[in-house]
PDB file of C-alpha atoms in Angstrom:
ATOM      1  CA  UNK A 213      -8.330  89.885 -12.912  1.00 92.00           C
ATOM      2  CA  UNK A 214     -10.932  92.414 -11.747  1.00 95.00           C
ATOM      3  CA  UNK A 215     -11.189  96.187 -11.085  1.00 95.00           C
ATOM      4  CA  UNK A 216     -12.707  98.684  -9.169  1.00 94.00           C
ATOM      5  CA  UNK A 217     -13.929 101.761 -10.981  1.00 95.00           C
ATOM      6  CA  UNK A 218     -15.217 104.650  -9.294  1.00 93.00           C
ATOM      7  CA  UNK A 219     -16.453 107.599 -10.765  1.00 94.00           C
ATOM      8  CA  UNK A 220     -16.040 111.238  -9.032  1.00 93.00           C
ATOM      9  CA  UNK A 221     -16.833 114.702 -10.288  1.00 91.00           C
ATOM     10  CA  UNK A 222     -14.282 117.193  -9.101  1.00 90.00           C
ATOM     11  CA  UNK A 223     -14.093 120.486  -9.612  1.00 85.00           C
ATOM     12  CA  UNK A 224     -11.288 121.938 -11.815  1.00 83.00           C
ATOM     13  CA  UNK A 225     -10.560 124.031  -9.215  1.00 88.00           C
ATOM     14  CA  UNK A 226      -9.937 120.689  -6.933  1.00 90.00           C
ATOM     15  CA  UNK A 227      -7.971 118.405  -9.158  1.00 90.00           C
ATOM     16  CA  UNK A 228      -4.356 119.373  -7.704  1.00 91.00           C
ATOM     17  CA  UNK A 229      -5.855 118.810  -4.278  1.00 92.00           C
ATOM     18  CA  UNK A 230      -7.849 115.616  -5.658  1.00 92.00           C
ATOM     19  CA  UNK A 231      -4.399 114.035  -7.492  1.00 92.00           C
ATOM     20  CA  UNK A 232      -2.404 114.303  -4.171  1.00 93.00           C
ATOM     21  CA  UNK A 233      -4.793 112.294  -2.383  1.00 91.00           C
ATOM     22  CA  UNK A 234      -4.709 110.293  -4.683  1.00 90.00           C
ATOM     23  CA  UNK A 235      -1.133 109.571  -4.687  1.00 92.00           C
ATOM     24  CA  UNK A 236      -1.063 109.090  -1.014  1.00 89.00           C
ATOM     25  CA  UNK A 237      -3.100 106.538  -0.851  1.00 88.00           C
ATOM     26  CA  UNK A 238      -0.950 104.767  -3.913  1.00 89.00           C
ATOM     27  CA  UNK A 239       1.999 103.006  -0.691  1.00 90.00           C
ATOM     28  CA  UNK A 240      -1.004 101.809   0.586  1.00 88.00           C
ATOM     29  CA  UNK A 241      -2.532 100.214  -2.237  1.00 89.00           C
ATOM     30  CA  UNK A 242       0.946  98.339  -2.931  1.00 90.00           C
ATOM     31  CA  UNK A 243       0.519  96.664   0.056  1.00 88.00           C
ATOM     32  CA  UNK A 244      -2.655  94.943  -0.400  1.00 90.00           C
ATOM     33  CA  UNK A 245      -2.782  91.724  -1.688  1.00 92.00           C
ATOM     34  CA  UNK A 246      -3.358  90.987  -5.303  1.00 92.00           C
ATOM     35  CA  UNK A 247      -3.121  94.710  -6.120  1.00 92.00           C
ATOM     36  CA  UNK A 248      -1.857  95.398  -9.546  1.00 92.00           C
ATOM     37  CA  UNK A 249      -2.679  98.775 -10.698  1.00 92.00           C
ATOM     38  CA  UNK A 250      -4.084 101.886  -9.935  1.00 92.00           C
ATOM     39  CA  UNK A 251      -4.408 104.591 -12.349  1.00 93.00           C
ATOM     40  CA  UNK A 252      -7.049 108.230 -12.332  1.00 93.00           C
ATOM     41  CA  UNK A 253      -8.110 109.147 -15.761  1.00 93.00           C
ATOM     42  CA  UNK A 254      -9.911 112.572 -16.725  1.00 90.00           C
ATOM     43  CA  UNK A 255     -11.614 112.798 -20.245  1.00 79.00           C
ATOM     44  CA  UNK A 256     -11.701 116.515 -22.644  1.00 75.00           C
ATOM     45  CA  UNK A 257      -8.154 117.348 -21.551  1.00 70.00           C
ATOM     46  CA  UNK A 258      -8.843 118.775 -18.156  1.00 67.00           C
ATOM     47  CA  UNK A 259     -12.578 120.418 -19.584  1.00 67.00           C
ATOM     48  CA  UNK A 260     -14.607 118.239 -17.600  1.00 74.00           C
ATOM     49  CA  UNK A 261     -15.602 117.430 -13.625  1.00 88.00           C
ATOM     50  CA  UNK A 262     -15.470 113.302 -14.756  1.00 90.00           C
ATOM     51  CA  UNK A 263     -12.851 111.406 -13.157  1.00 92.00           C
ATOM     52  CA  UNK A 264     -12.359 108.103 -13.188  1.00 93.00           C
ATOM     53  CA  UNK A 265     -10.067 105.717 -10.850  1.00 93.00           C
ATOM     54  CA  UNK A 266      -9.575 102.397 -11.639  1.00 95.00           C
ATOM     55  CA  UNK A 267      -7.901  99.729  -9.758  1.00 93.00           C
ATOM     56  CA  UNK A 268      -6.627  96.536 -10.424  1.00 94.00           C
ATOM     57  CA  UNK A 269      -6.561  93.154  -8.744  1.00 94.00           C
ATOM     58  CA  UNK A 270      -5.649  89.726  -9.321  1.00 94.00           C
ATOM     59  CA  UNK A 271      -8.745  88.027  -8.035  1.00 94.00           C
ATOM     60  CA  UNK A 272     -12.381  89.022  -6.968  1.00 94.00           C
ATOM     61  CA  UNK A 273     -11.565  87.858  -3.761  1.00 94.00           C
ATOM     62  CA  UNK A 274      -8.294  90.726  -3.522  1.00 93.00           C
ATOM     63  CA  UNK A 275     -10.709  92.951  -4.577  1.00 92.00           C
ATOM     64  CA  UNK A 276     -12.897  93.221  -2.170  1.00 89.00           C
ATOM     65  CA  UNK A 277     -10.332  92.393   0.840  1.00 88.00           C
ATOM     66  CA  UNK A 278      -9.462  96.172   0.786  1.00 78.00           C
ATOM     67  CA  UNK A 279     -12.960  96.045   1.757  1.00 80.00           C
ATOM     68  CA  UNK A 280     -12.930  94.118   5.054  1.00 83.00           C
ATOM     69  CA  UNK A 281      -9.250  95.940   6.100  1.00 78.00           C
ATOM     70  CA  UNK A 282     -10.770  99.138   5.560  1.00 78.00           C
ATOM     71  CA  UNK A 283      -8.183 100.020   2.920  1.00 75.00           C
ATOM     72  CA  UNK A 284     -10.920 101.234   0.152  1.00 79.00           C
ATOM     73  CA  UNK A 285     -12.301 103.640   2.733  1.00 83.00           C
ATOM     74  CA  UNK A 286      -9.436 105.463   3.953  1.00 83.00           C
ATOM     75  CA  UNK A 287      -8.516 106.198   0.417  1.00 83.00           C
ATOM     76  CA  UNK A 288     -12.206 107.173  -0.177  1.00 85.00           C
ATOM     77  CA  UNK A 289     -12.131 109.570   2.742  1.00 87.00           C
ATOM     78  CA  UNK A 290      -9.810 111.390   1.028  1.00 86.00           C
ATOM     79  CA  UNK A 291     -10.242 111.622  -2.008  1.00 86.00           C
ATOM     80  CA  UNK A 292     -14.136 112.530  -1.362  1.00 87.00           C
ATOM     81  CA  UNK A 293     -12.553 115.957   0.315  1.00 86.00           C
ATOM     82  CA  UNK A 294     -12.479 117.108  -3.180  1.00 87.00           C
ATOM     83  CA  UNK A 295     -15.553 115.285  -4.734  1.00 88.00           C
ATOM     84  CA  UNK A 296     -19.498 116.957  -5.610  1.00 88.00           C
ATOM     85  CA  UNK A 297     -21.341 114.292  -4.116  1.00 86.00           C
ATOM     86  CA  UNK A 298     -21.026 110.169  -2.983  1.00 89.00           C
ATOM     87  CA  UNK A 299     -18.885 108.426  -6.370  1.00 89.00           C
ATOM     88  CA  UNK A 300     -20.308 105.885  -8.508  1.00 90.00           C
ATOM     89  CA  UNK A 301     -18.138 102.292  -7.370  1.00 90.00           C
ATOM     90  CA  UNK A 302     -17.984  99.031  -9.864  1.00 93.00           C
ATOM     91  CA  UNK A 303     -16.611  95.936  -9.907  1.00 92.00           C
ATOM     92  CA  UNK A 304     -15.808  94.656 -13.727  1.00 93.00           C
ATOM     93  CA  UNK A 305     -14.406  91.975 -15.022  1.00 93.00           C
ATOM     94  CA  UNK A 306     -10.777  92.642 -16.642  1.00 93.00           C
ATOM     95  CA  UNK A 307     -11.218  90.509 -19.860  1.00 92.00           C
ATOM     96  CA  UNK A 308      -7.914  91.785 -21.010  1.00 88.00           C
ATOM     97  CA  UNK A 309      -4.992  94.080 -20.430  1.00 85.00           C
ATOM     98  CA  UNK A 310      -0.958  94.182 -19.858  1.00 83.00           C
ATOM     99  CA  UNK A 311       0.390  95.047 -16.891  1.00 76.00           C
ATOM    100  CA  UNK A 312       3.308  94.795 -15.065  1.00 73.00           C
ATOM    101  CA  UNK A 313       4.654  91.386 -14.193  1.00 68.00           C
ATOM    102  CA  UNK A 314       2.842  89.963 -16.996  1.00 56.00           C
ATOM    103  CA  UNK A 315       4.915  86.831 -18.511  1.00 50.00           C
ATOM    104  CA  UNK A 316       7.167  88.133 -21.363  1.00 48.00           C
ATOM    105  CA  UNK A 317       5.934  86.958 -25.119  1.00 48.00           C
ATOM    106  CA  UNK A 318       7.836  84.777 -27.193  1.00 50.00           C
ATOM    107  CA  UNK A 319       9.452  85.837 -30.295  1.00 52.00           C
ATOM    108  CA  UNK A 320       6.899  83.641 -31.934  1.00 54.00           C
ATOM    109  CA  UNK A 321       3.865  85.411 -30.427  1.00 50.00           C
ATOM    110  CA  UNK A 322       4.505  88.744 -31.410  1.00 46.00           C
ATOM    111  CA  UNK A 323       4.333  88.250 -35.080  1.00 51.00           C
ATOM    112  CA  UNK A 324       1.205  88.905 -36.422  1.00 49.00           C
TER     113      UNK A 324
END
């Protein structure tokens, strides 16, 4: 799996604004292929401009599809409305993680 992490600073002021763009662009995402997750994160509970969006996929390949369809950069637009400044964007490696649709663990396996 691999994930896109991008990095905006929004204003405090912005976040409400910033979070519904956000969740618009979530129907969308589902219908990409090899999507998985998508998820914001803020540090300092709600103290600092730092937030971070990561997405999901199941191959590097689905990744960077959004890429050619021009998925990544609607959702970009929008959520740059609200943003000081271009975001920081990464691909990374998912070395581990459980997500929905994962197989189920044996009985067996979750003894430790």
């Amino acid at each position: 799996m691999y994930a896109r992490v991008t990095q905006f600073r929004i204003s405090p002021d912005k976040i409400g604004e910033f979070v519904a763009a956000f969740q618009a662009a979530v129907p969308h995402a589902r219908q990409q292929k090899g999507y998985r997750a998508l998820m914001a994160l803020r540090a300092g509970g709600g103290s600092t401009e730092d937030v971070r969006v990561i997405s999901v996929w199941n191959s590097l390949e689905d990744l960077t599809a959004g890429e050619q369809n021009f998925y990544l950069y609607q959702a970009l637009a929008k959520c740059l409305a609200f943003s000081k400044g271009f975001p920081l964007i990464e691909g990374q490696e998912v070395l581990c993680g459980d997500f929905p649709g994962e197989r189920s663990l044996s009985a067996d396996e979750t003894q430790f």
